[in-house]
mmCIF file of C-alpha atoms and ligand atoms in Angstrom:
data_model
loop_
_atom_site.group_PDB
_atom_site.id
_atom_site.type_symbol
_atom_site.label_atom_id
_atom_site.label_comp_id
_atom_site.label_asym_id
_atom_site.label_seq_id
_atom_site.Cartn_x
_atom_site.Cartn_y
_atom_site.Cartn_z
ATOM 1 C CA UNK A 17 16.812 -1.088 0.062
ATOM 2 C CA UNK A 18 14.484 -1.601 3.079
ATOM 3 C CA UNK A 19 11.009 -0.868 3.133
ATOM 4 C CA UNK A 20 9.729 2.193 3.810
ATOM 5 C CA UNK A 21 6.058 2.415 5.655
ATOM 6 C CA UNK A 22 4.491 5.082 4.909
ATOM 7 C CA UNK A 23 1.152 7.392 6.525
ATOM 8 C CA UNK A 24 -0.977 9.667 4.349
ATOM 9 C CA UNK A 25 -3.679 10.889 4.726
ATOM 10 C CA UNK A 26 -6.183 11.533 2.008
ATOM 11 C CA UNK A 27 -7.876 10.089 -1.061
ATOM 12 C CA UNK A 28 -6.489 6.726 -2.454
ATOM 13 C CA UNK A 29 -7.475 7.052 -5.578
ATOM 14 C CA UNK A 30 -5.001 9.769 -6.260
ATOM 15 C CA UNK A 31 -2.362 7.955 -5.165
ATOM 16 C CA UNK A 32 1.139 7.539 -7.793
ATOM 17 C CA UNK A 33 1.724 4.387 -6.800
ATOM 18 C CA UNK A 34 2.541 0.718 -8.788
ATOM 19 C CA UNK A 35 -1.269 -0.322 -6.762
ATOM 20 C CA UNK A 36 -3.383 0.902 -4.751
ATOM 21 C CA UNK A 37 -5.891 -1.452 -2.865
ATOM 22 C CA UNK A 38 -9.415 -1.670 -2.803
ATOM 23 C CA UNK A 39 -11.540 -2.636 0.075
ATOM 24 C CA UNK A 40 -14.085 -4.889 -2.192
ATOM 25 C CA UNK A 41 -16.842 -7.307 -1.216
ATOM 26 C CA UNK A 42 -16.902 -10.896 -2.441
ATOM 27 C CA UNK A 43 -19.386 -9.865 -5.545
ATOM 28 C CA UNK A 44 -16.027 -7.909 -6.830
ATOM 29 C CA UNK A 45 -18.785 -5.784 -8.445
ATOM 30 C CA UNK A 46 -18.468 -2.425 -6.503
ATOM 31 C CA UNK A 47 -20.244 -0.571 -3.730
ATOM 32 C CA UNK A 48 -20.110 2.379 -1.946
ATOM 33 C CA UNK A 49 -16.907 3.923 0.599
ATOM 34 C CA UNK A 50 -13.619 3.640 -0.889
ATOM 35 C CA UNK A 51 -14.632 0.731 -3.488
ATOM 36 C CA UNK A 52 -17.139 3.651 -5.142
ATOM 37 C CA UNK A 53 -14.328 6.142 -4.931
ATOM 38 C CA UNK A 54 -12.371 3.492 -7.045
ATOM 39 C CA UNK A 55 -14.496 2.315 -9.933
ATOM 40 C CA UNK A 56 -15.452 6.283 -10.011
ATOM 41 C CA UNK A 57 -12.544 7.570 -10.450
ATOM 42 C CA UNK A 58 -10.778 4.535 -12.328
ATOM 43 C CA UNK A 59 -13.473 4.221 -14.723
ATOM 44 C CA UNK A 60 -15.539 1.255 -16.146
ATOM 45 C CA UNK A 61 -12.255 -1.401 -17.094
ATOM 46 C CA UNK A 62 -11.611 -2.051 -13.889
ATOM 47 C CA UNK A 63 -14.783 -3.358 -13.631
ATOM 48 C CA UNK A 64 -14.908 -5.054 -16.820
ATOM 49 C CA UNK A 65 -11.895 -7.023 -15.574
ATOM 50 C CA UNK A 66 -13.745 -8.119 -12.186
ATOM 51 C CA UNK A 67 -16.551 -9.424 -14.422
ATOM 52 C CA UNK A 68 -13.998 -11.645 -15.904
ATOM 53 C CA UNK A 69 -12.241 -12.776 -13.109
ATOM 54 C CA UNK A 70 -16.063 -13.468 -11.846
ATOM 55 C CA UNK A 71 -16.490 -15.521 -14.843
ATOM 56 C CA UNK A 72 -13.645 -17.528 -14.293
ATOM 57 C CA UNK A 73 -13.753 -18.027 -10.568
ATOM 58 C CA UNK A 74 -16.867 -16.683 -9.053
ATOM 59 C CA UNK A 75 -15.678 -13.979 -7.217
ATOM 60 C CA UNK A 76 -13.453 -13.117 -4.485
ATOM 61 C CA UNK A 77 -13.686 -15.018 -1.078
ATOM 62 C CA UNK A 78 -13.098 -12.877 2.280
ATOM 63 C CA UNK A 79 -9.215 -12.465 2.796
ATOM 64 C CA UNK A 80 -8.703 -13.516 -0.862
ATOM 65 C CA UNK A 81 -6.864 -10.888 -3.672
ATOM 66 C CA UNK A 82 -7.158 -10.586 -7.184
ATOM 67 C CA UNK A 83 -5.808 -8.049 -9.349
ATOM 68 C CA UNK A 84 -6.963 -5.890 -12.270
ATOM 69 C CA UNK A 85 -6.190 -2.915 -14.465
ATOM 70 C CA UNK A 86 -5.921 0.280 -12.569
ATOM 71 C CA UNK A 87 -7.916 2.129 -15.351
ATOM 72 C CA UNK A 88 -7.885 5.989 -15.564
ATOM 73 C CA UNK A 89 -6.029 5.969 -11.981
ATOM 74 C CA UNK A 90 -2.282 7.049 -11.340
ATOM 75 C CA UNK A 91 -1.974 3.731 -10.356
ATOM 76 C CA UNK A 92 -0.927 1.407 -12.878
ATOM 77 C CA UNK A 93 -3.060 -1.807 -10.946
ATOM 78 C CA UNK A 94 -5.918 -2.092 -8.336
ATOM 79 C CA UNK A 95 -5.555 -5.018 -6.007
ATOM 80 C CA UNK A 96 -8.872 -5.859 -4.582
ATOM 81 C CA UNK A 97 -9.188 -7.893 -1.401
ATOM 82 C CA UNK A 98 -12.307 -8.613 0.744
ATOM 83 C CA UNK A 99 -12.329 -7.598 4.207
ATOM 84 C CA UNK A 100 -14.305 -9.601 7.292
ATOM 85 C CA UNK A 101 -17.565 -8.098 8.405
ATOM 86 C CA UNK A 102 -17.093 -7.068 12.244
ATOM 87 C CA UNK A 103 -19.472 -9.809 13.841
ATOM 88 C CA UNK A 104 -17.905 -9.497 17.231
ATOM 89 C CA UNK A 105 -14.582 -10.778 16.993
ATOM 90 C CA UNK A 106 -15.405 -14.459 17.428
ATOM 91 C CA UNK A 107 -16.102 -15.091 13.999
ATOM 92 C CA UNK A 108 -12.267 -15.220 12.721
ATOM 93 C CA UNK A 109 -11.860 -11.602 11.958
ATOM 94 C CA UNK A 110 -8.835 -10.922 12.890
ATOM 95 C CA UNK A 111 -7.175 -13.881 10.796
ATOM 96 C CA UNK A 112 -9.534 -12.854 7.799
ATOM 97 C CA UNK A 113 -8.206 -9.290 7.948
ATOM 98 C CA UNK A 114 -4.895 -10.106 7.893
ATOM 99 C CA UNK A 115 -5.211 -12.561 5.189
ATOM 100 C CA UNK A 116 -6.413 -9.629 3.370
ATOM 101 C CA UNK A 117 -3.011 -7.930 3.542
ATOM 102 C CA UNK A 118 -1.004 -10.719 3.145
ATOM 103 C CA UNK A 119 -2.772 -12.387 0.291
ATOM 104 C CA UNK A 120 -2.505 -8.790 -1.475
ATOM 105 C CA UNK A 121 1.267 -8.377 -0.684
ATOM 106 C CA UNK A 122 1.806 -12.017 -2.075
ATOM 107 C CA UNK A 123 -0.022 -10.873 -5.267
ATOM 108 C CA UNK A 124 1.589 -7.654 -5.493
ATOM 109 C CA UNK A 125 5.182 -9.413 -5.654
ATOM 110 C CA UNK A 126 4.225 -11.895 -7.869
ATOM 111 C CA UNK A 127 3.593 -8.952 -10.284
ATOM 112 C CA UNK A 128 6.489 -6.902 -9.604
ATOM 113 C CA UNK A 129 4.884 -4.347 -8.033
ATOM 114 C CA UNK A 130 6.800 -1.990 -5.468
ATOM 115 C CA UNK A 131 4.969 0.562 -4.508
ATOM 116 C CA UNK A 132 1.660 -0.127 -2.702
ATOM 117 C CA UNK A 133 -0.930 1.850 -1.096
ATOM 118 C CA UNK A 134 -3.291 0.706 1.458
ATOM 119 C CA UNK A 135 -6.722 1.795 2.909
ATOM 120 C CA UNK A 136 -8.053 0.991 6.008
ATOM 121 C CA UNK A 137 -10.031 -2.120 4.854
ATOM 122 C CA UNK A 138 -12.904 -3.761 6.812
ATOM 123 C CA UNK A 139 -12.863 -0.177 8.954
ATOM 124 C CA UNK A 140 -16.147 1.221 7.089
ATOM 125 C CA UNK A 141 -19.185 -0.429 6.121
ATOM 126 C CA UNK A 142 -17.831 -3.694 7.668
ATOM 127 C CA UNK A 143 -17.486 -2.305 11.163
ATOM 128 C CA UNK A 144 -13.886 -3.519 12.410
ATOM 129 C CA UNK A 145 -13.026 -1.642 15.272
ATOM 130 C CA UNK A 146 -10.543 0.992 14.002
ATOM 131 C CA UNK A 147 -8.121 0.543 16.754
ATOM 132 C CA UNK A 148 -7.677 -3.184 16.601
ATOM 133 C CA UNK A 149 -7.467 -2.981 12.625
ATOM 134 C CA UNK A 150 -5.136 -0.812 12.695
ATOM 135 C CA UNK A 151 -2.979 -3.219 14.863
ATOM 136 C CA UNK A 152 -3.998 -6.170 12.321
ATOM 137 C CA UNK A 153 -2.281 -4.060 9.314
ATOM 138 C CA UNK A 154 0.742 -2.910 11.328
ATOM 139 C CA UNK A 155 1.619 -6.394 12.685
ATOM 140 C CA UNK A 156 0.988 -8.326 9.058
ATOM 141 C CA UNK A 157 2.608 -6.016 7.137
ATOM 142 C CA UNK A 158 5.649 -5.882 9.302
ATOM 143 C CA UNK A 159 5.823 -9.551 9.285
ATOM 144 C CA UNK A 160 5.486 -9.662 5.553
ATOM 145 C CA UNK A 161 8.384 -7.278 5.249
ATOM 146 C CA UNK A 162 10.592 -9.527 7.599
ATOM 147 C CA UNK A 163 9.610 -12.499 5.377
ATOM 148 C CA UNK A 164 10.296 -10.631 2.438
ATOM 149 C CA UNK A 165 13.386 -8.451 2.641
ATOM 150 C CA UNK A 166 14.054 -5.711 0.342
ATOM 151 C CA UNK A 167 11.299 -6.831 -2.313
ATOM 152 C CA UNK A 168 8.825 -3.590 -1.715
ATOM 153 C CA UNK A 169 10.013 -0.208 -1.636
ATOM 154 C CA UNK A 170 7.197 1.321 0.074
ATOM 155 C CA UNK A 171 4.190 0.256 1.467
ATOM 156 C CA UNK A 172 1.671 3.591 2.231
ATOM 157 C CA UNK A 173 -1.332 3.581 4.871
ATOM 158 C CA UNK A 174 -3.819 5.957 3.142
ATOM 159 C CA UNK A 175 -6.075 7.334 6.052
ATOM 160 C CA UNK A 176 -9.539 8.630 4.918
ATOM 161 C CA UNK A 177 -10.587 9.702 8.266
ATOM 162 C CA UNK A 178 -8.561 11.895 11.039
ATOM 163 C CA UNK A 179 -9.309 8.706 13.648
ATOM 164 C CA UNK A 180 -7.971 6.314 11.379
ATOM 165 C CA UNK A 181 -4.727 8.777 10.843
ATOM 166 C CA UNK A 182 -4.300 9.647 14.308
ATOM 167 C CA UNK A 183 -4.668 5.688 15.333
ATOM 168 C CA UNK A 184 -1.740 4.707 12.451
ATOM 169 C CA UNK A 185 0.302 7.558 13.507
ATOM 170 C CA UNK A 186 0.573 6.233 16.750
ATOM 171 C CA UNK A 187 0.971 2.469 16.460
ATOM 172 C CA UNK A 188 3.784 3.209 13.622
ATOM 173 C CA UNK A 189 5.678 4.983 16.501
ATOM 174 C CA UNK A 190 5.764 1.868 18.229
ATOM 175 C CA UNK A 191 9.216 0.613 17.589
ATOM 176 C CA UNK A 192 8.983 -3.312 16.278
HETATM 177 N N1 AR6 B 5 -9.621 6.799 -0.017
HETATM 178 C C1 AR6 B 5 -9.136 6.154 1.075
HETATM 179 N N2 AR6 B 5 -9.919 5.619 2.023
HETATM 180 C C2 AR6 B 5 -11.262 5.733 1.879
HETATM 181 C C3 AR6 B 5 -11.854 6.387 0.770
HETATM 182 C C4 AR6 B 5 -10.974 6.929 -0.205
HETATM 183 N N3 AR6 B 5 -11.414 7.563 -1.301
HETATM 184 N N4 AR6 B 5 -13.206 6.341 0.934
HETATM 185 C C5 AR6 B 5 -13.449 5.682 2.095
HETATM 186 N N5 AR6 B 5 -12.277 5.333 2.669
HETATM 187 P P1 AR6 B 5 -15.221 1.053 3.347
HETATM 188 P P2 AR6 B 5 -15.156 -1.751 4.259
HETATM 189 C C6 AR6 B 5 -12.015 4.613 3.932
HETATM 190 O O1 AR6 B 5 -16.610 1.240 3.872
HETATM 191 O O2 AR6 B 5 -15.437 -1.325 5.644
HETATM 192 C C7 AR6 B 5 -18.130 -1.277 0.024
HETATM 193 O O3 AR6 B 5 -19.485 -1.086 -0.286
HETATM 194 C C8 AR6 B 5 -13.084 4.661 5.008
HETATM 195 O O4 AR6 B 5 -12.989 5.859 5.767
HETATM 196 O O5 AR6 B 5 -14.883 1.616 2.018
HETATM 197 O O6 AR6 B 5 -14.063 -2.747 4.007
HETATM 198 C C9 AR6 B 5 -17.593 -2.585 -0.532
HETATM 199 O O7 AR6 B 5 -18.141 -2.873 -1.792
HETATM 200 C C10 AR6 B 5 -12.718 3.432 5.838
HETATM 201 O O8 AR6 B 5 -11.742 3.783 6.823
HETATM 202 O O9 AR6 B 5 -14.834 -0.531 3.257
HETATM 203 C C11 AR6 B 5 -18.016 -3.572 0.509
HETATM 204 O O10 AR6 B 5 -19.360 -3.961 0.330
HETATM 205 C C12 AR6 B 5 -12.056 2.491 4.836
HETATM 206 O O11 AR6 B 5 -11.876 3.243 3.642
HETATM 207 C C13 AR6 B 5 -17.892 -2.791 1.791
HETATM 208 O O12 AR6 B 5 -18.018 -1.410 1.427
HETATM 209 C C14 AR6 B 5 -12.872 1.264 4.519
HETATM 210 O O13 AR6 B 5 -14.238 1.616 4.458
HETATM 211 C C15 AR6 B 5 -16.519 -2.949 2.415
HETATM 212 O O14 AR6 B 5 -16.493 -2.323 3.669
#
């Protein structure tokens, strides 16, 4: 069974999927873009489980992942991950960014999880260029898939925005 990449676009948080991710910050407790849409719509144990996992380790460094409940969601977990703040691209970005999907992927496997749904992290209130994110995701994910045959069945690009969409749409086109 290879894995299937997958673009939609729309609202994560409706998403039937094992996880979805969430774009977080390193406080792991909320904010606004798709992070609000999350607790919103998942409800207050997701962030009762960030508290704890605050308790225990202090919160979530930039490319780091931890995993909670996914709450009233379809989705049975959120993964949360911190994306880099753009600072002009000399400030590690683009290795922080694709931490972010790697670290997540690593934690999804290690909890069985094979279906996955990602948003375009970092691309919001942090600023990344959309383009060059885009490129991040595409390339680490692809890389992750080569590393790790057959493990996921599908990994989803969830595309709030029609630039975002039209951006995936044509990098995925691009053969390997
Ligand atoms: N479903 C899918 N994607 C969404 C949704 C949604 N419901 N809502 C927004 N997006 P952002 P960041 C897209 O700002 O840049 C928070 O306050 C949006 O169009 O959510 O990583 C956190 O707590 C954009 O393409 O995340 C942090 O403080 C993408 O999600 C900070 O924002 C990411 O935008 C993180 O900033």
């Amino acid at each position: 069974m290879a894995t299937q990449l997958a673009l939609v676009r729309g609202d994560i948080t409706r998403m039937h999927v094992d996880a979805i991710v969430n774009a977080a910050n390193s406080s792991l407790l909320g904010g606004g873009g798709v992070d609000g849409a999350i607790h919103r719509t998942g409800g207050p144990a997701i962030l009762e489980e960030c508290v704890k996992i605050r308790n225990i380790q202090g919160g979530c460094a930039t490319g780091e992942a931890v995993i909670t409940t996914g709450g009233k969601l379809p989705a049975r977990y959120v993964i949360h991950t911190v994306g880099p703040v753009w600072q002009g691209g000399d400030k590690g970005e683009r290795d922080l960014l694709s931490n972010c999907y790697r670290n997540t992927l690593t934690l999804a496997l290690e909890h069985g999880i094979t279906t996955i749904a990602f948003p375009n992290i970092s691309t919001g209130i942090y600023r990344y260029p959309k383009e060059e994110a885009a490129a991040v995701a595409i390339e680490t994910v692809r890389k992750f898939i080569a590393a790790h045959p057959d493990r996921i069945a599908t990994i989803s690009f969830v595309c709030f925005d029609e630039e975002n969409y039209g951006l995936y749409k044509k990098q995925l086109s691009y053969a390997i």
